[in-house]
PDB file of C-alpha atoms in Angstrom:
ATOM      1  CA  MET I   1      39.919  -0.769 217.316  1.00  0.00           C
ATOM      2  CA  LYS I   2      39.702   0.488 221.550  1.00  0.00           C
ATOM      3  CA  ILE I   3      39.839   3.521 222.023  1.00  0.00           C
ATOM      4  CA  THR I   4      41.356   4.389 224.457  1.00  0.00           C
ATOM      5  CA  LYS I   5      40.945   7.483 227.834  1.00  0.00           C
ATOM      6  CA  SER I   6      43.915   9.423 226.302  1.00  0.00           C
ATOM      7  CA  GLN I   7      41.859   9.513 222.549  1.00  0.00           C
ATOM      8  CA  ILE I   8      39.043   9.966 224.486  1.00  0.00           C
ATOM      9  CA  SER I   9      39.454  12.682 226.482  1.00  0.00           C
ATOM     10  CA  ASN I  10      42.135  14.471 223.626  1.00  0.00           C
ATOM     11  CA  LEU I  11      38.386  14.467 220.886  1.00  0.00           C
ATOM     12  CA  VAL I  12      37.012  16.198 223.829  1.00  0.00           C
ATOM     13  CA  PHE I  13      38.810  18.347 223.664  1.00  0.00           C
ATOM     14  CA  LEU I  14      38.947  19.358 220.676  1.00  0.00           C
ATOM     15  CA  ILE I  15      35.386  19.805 220.196  1.00  0.00           C
ATOM     16  CA  LEU I  16      34.810  22.116 223.435  1.00  0.00           C
ATOM     17  CA  VAL I  17      37.453  24.222 221.313  1.00  0.00           C
ATOM     18  CA  ALA I  18      35.380  24.451 217.920  1.00  0.00           C
ATOM     19  CA  VAL I  19      32.639  24.603 220.035  1.00  0.00           C
ATOM     20  CA  LEU I  20      34.729  27.853 221.647  1.00  0.00           C
ATOM     21  CA  LEU I  21      35.750  29.539 218.390  1.00  0.00           C
ATOM     22  CA  PHE I  22      33.440  28.723 215.589  1.00  0.00           C
ATOM     23  CA  THR I  23      30.067  28.545 217.160  1.00  0.00           C
ATOM     24  CA  PRO I  24      27.493  31.662 219.014  1.00  0.00           C
ATOM     25  CA  ILE I  25      27.747  29.633 222.167  1.00  0.00           C
ATOM     26  CA  GLY I  26      31.582  29.732 221.719  1.00  0.00           C
ATOM     27  CA  THR I  27      30.914  33.704 221.265  1.00  0.00           C
ATOM     28  CA  GLN I  28      28.485  34.029 223.942  1.00  0.00           C
ATOM     29  CA  ILE I  29      30.752  31.880 226.670  1.00  0.00           C
ATOM     30  CA  LYS I  30      33.486  34.283 225.291  1.00  0.00           C
ATOM     31  CA  VAL I  31      31.124  37.725 226.083  1.00  0.00           C
ATOM     32  CA  PHE I  32      29.719  35.730 229.141  1.00  0.00           C
ATOM     33  CA  ILE I  33      33.571  35.318 230.773  1.00  0.00           C
ATOM     34  CA  THR I  34      35.176  38.433 229.028  1.00  0.00           C
ATOM     35  CA  ARG I  35      31.709  40.459 231.285  1.00  0.00           C
ATOM     36  CA  LEU I  36      32.919  38.339 234.672  1.00  0.00           C
ATOM     37  CA  ILE I  37      37.106  39.432 234.672  1.00  0.00           C
ATOM     38  CA  ALA I  38      36.085  42.678 233.289  1.00  0.00           C
ATOM     39  CA  THR I  39      37.206  46.215 235.314  1.00  0.00           C
ATOM     40  CA  SER I  40      37.081  49.753 235.804  1.00  0.00           C
ATOM     41  CA  PRO I  41      39.068  51.557 233.083  1.00  0.00           C
ATOM     42  CA  THR I  42      42.875  52.819 234.082  1.00  0.00           C
ATOM     43  CA  VAL I  43      42.506  56.741 234.318  1.00  0.00           C
ATOM     44  CA  ASN I  44      45.530  58.478 233.074  1.00  0.00           C
ATOM     45  CA  THR I  45      47.860  60.016 235.606  1.00  0.00           C
ATOM     46  CA  ILE I  46      49.220  63.818 234.531  1.00  0.00           C
ATOM     47  CA  SER I  47      52.310  62.643 233.802  1.00  0.00           C
ATOM     48  CA  LYS I  48      50.996  59.818 230.906  1.00  0.00           C
ATOM     49  CA  SER I  49      47.996  61.802 229.548  1.00  0.00           C
ATOM     50  CA  GLU I  50      48.803  62.677 226.507  1.00  0.00           C
ATOM     51  CA  GLN I  51      47.014  65.739 224.620  1.00  0.00           C
ATOM     52  CA  LEU I  52      45.280  64.825 221.136  1.00  0.00           C
ATOM     53  CA  THR I  53      46.470  67.635 218.760  1.00  0.00           C
ATOM     54  CA  ASN I  54      45.002  66.237 215.508  1.00  0.00           C
ATOM     55  CA  TYR I  55      40.981  67.074 215.739  1.00  0.00           C
ATOM     56  CA  ASP I  56      40.190  66.516 212.404  1.00  0.00           C
ATOM     57  CA  TRP I  57      38.504  64.048 211.388  1.00  0.00           C
ATOM     58  CA  ASP I  58      34.905  63.042 210.289  1.00  0.00           C
ATOM     59  CA  LEU I  59      32.909  60.027 210.776  1.00  0.00           C
ATOM     60  CA  ARG I  60      28.850  59.454 209.369  1.00  0.00           C
ATOM     61  CA  ASN I  61      26.434  57.778 211.429  1.00  0.00           C
ATOM     62  CA  LEU I  62      23.874  55.184 209.881  1.00  0.00           C
ATOM     63  CA  GLU I  63      21.597  57.407 208.583  1.00  0.00           C
ATOM     64  CA  GLY I  64      24.283  58.960 206.300  1.00  0.00           C
ATOM     65  CA  GLU I  65      25.046  62.299 208.519  1.00  0.00           C
ATOM     66  CA  GLN I  66      28.783  63.548 208.653  1.00  0.00           C
ATOM     67  CA  LEU I  67      29.895  64.787 212.037  1.00  0.00           C
ATOM     68  CA  SER I  68      33.079  66.754 211.857  1.00  0.00           C
ATOM     69  CA  PHE I  69      35.344  65.530 215.165  1.00  0.00           C
ATOM     70  CA  SER I  70      37.366  68.874 215.161  1.00  0.00           C
ATOM     71  CA  SER I  71      33.025  70.259 216.000  1.00  0.00           C
ATOM     72  CA  LEU I  72      33.640  68.721 219.598  1.00  0.00           C
ATOM     73  CA  LYS I  73      36.471  70.664 220.317  1.00  0.00           C
ATOM     74  CA  ASN I  74      35.413  71.758 224.345  1.00  0.00           C
ATOM     75  CA  LYS I  75      33.123  69.148 225.259  1.00  0.00           C
ATOM     76  CA  VAL I  76      33.818  66.036 226.810  1.00  0.00           C
ATOM     77  CA  VAL I  77      34.202  63.181 224.622  1.00  0.00           C
ATOM     78  CA  LEU I  78      34.011  59.925 224.943  1.00  0.00           C
ATOM     79  CA  VAL I  79      35.449  57.646 221.340  1.00  0.00           C
ATOM     80  CA  ASN I  80      34.970  54.198 221.551  1.00  0.00           C
ATOM     81  CA  PHE I  81      36.091  51.527 218.661  1.00  0.00           C
ATOM     82  CA  TRP I  82      34.534  48.192 218.312  1.00  0.00           C
ATOM     83  CA  ALA I  83      33.269  45.636 216.160  1.00  0.00           C
ATOM     84  CA  THR I  84      29.842  43.458 216.425  1.00  0.00           C
ATOM     85  CA  TRP I  85      31.828  40.495 215.648  1.00  0.00           C
ATOM     86  CA  CYS I  86      34.177  41.115 218.261  1.00  0.00           C
ATOM     87  CA  PRO I  87      33.691  39.319 221.966  1.00  0.00           C
ATOM     88  CA  PRO I  88      35.395  41.907 224.100  1.00  0.00           C
ATOM     89  CA  CYS I  89      33.198  44.480 222.701  1.00  0.00           C
ATOM     90  CA  ILE I  90      29.882  42.961 223.266  1.00  0.00           C
ATOM     91  CA  ALA I  91      30.974  42.279 227.172  1.00  0.00           C
ATOM     92  CA  GLU I  92      31.017  45.833 226.720  1.00  0.00           C
ATOM     93  CA  MET I  93      28.280  47.423 225.689  1.00  0.00           C
ATOM     94  CA  PRO I  94      26.343  46.449 228.147  1.00  0.00           C
ATOM     95  CA  SER I  95      27.381  49.149 230.273  1.00  0.00           C
ATOM     96  CA  LEU I  96      28.507  51.596 227.651  1.00  0.00           C
ATOM     97  CA  GLN I  97      24.553  51.558 227.306  1.00  0.00           C
ATOM     98  CA  ASN I  98      24.532  52.366 230.988  1.00  0.00           C
ATOM     99  CA  LEU I  99      26.817  55.201 231.123  1.00  0.00           C
ATOM    100  CA  TYR I 100      25.753  56.642 227.640  1.00  0.00           C
ATOM    101  CA  ALA I 101      22.185  57.119 229.356  1.00  0.00           C
ATOM    102  CA  ASP I 102      23.130  58.894 232.154  1.00  0.00           C
ATOM    103  CA  TYR I 103      25.469  61.470 230.640  1.00  0.00           C
ATOM    104  CA  LYS I 104      23.824  61.468 227.147  1.00  0.00           C
ATOM    105  CA  GLU I 105      23.118  65.183 227.163  1.00  0.00           C
ATOM    106  CA  GLU I 106      26.600  66.297 228.655  1.00  0.00           C
ATOM    107  CA  VAL I 107      29.161  64.422 227.519  1.00  0.00           C
ATOM    108  CA  VAL I 108      30.173  63.513 223.620  1.00  0.00           C
ATOM    109  CA  PHE I 109      29.253  59.921 223.146  1.00  0.00           C
ATOM    110  CA  LEU I 110      31.452  58.245 219.437  1.00  0.00           C
ATOM    111  CA  PHE I 111      30.557  54.663 218.837  1.00  0.00           C
ATOM    112  CA  VAL I 112      33.009  54.214 216.016  1.00  0.00           C
ATOM    113  CA  SER I 113      32.684  50.809 213.741  1.00  0.00           C
ATOM    114  CA  ASN I 114      33.423  50.003 210.018  1.00  0.00           C
ATOM    115  CA  GLU I 115      30.547  47.260 209.664  1.00  0.00           C
ATOM    116  CA  ASP I 116      28.236  47.863 207.356  1.00  0.00           C
ATOM    117  CA  THR I 117      24.798  50.231 208.178  1.00  0.00           C
ATOM    118  CA  ALA I 118      22.995  46.792 208.026  1.00  0.00           C
ATOM    119  CA  VAL I 119      24.842  44.854 210.123  1.00  0.00           C
ATOM    120  CA  LEU I 120      24.990  47.689 212.798  1.00  0.00           C
ATOM    121  CA  GLU I 121      21.082  48.565 212.865  1.00  0.00           C
ATOM    122  CA  LYS I 122      20.942  44.621 213.376  1.00  0.00           C
ATOM    123  CA  PHE I 123      22.600  44.177 216.244  1.00  0.00           C
ATOM    124  CA  MET I 124      22.224  48.268 217.651  1.00  0.00           C
ATOM    125  CA  GLU I 125      17.752  46.874 217.215  1.00  0.00           C
ATOM    126  CA  LYS I 126      18.517  42.960 219.045  1.00  0.00           C
ATOM    127  CA  HIS I 127      19.829  44.561 221.772  1.00  0.00           C
ATOM    128  CA  SER I 128      17.731  47.048 222.078  1.00  0.00           C
ATOM    129  CA  TYR I 129      20.961  50.014 222.330  1.00  0.00           C
ATOM    130  CA  ASN I 130      19.988  53.826 221.725  1.00  0.00           C
ATOM    131  CA  PHE I 131      24.079  55.339 221.909  1.00  0.00           C
ATOM    132  CA  PRO I 132      25.407  56.966 218.108  1.00  0.00           C
ATOM    133  CA  VAL I 133      26.991  54.504 215.980  1.00  0.00           C
ATOM    134  CA  PHE I 134      29.284  56.385 213.126  1.00  0.00           C
ATOM    135  CA  ASN I 135      32.015  54.492 210.866  1.00  0.00           C
ATOM    136  CA  VAL I 136      34.813  56.552 209.862  1.00  0.00           C
ATOM    137  CA  PHE I 137      34.732  59.122 206.731  1.00  0.00           C
ATOM    138  CA  SER I 138      38.312  60.107 206.907  1.00  0.00           C
ATOM    139  CA  GLU I 139      42.098  59.554 208.407  1.00  0.00           C
ATOM    140  CA  VAL I 140      41.583  58.909 212.055  1.00  0.00           C
ATOM    141  CA  PRO I 141      43.795  60.719 214.741  1.00  0.00           C
ATOM    142  CA  LYS I 142      47.133  59.187 215.281  1.00  0.00           C
ATOM    143  CA  GLN I 143      46.255  59.493 218.748  1.00  0.00           C
ATOM    144  CA  LEU I 144      43.100  57.113 218.459  1.00  0.00           C
ATOM    145  CA  VAL I 145      44.579  54.709 216.609  1.00  0.00           C
ATOM    146  CA  SER I 146      44.632  50.840 218.017  1.00  0.00           C
ATOM    147  CA  LYS I 147      45.696  47.830 216.801  1.00  0.00           C
ATOM    148  CA  SER I 148      43.384  46.091 218.883  1.00  0.00           C
ATOM    149  CA  ILE I 149      39.022  46.919 220.045  1.00  0.00           C
ATOM    150  CA  PRO I 150      37.675  47.162 221.627  1.00  0.00           C
ATOM    151  CA  ALA I 151      40.110  50.476 222.460  1.00  0.00           C
ATOM    152  CA  THR I 152      38.063  53.812 223.724  1.00  0.00           C
ATOM    153  CA  PHE I 153      39.660  56.995 224.808  1.00  0.00           C
ATOM    154  CA  LEU I 154      37.735  59.449 227.374  1.00  0.00           C
ATOM    155  CA  ILE I 155      38.671  63.022 226.366  1.00  0.00           C
ATOM    156  CA  SER I 156      38.438  66.273 228.519  1.00  0.00           C
ATOM    157  CA  LYS I 157      36.982  69.855 227.626  1.00  0.00           C
ATOM    158  CA  ASP I 158      40.469  70.432 226.515  1.00  0.00           C
ATOM    159  CA  GLY I 159      41.996  68.220 224.410  1.00  0.00           C
ATOM    160  CA  THR I 160      43.620  65.313 227.082  1.00  0.00           C
ATOM    161  CA  ILE I 161      42.566  61.490 226.627  1.00  0.00           C
ATOM    162  CA  VAL I 162      42.045  60.573 230.470  1.00  0.00           C
ATOM    163  CA  ILE I 163      41.048  57.518 230.181  1.00  0.00           C
ATOM    164  CA  ASP I 164      42.373  54.856 227.047  1.00  0.00           C
ATOM    165  CA  GLU I 165      42.152  52.072 228.122  1.00  0.00           C
ATOM    166  CA  LYS I 166      42.416  48.545 225.607  1.00  0.00           C
ATOM    167  CA  GLY I 167      40.130  45.654 226.101  1.00  0.00           C
ATOM    168  CA  ALA I 168      36.487  45.511 227.906  1.00  0.00           C
ATOM    169  CA  ALA I 169      36.329  47.296 230.947  1.00  0.00           C
ATOM    170  CA  LYS I 170      33.261  48.094 233.319  1.00  0.00           C
ATOM    171  CA  TRP I 171      32.770  51.281 232.066  1.00  0.00           C
ATOM    172  CA  ASP I 172      29.608  51.902 233.938  1.00  0.00           C
ATOM    173  CA  SER I 173      31.871  51.976 237.139  1.00  0.00           C
ATOM    174  CA  GLU I 174      31.700  54.375 240.224  1.00  0.00           C
ATOM    175  CA  GLU I 175      35.406  55.357 239.144  1.00  0.00           C
ATOM    176  CA  VAL I 176      34.421  56.197 235.512  1.00  0.00           C
ATOM    177  CA  ARG I 177      31.697  58.211 237.226  1.00  0.00           C
ATOM    178  CA  ASN I 178      33.288  60.354 239.311  1.00  0.00           C
ATOM    179  CA  THR I 179      35.860  60.414 236.712  1.00  0.00           C
ATOM    180  CA  ILE I 180      33.323  62.334 233.700  1.00  0.00           C
ATOM    181  CA  ASP I 181      31.727  64.147 236.834  1.00  0.00           C
ATOM    182  CA  ASP I 182      34.459  65.638 237.607  1.00  0.00           C
ATOM    183  CA  LEU I 183      35.419  66.268 234.065  1.00  0.00           C
ATOM    184  CA  LEU I 184      31.961  68.272 234.243  1.00  0.00           C
ATOM    185  CA  GLY I 185      32.699  70.293 236.704  1.00  0.00           C
ATOM    186  CA  ASN I 186      29.694  68.276 238.749  1.00  0.00           C
TER     187      ASN I 186
END
């Protein structure tokens, strides 16, 4: 039986798809491509901004300490929902780490995942990230619920959701920094 060029190309295509979908190499390729195409998140206009109405939300950090979201009223807060297995989440993490390094004293960062503590700690150590990671301990406010990850929200001191971004973004961009500086009054 002779193999045709068409059969060879189909086989090569299937192997490439399998590598992309089912191997760590595929994850790294997806992360690389996502970083290449990521852009700065869109800042909501006043007419499109939503007001956070419910601060009744509890989280738990990796050390097991509870945080009440209501204690963050009147503060600038960045909430990022993510997972260690999510290529777009992994792709945006370096820019979020940079943003955290520069604003951790002025902005409250909440990196929220529903994964086990051991998985999260291993991921954080592997990548040398030091931002605060939390698990959800009670129902998430409806304005912050997303069916996809990553989902990131930048919330002003008065509870206005200034950025509502689904998908990977370049978080250490000048536009985001200017927006945060404006929210902080810098």
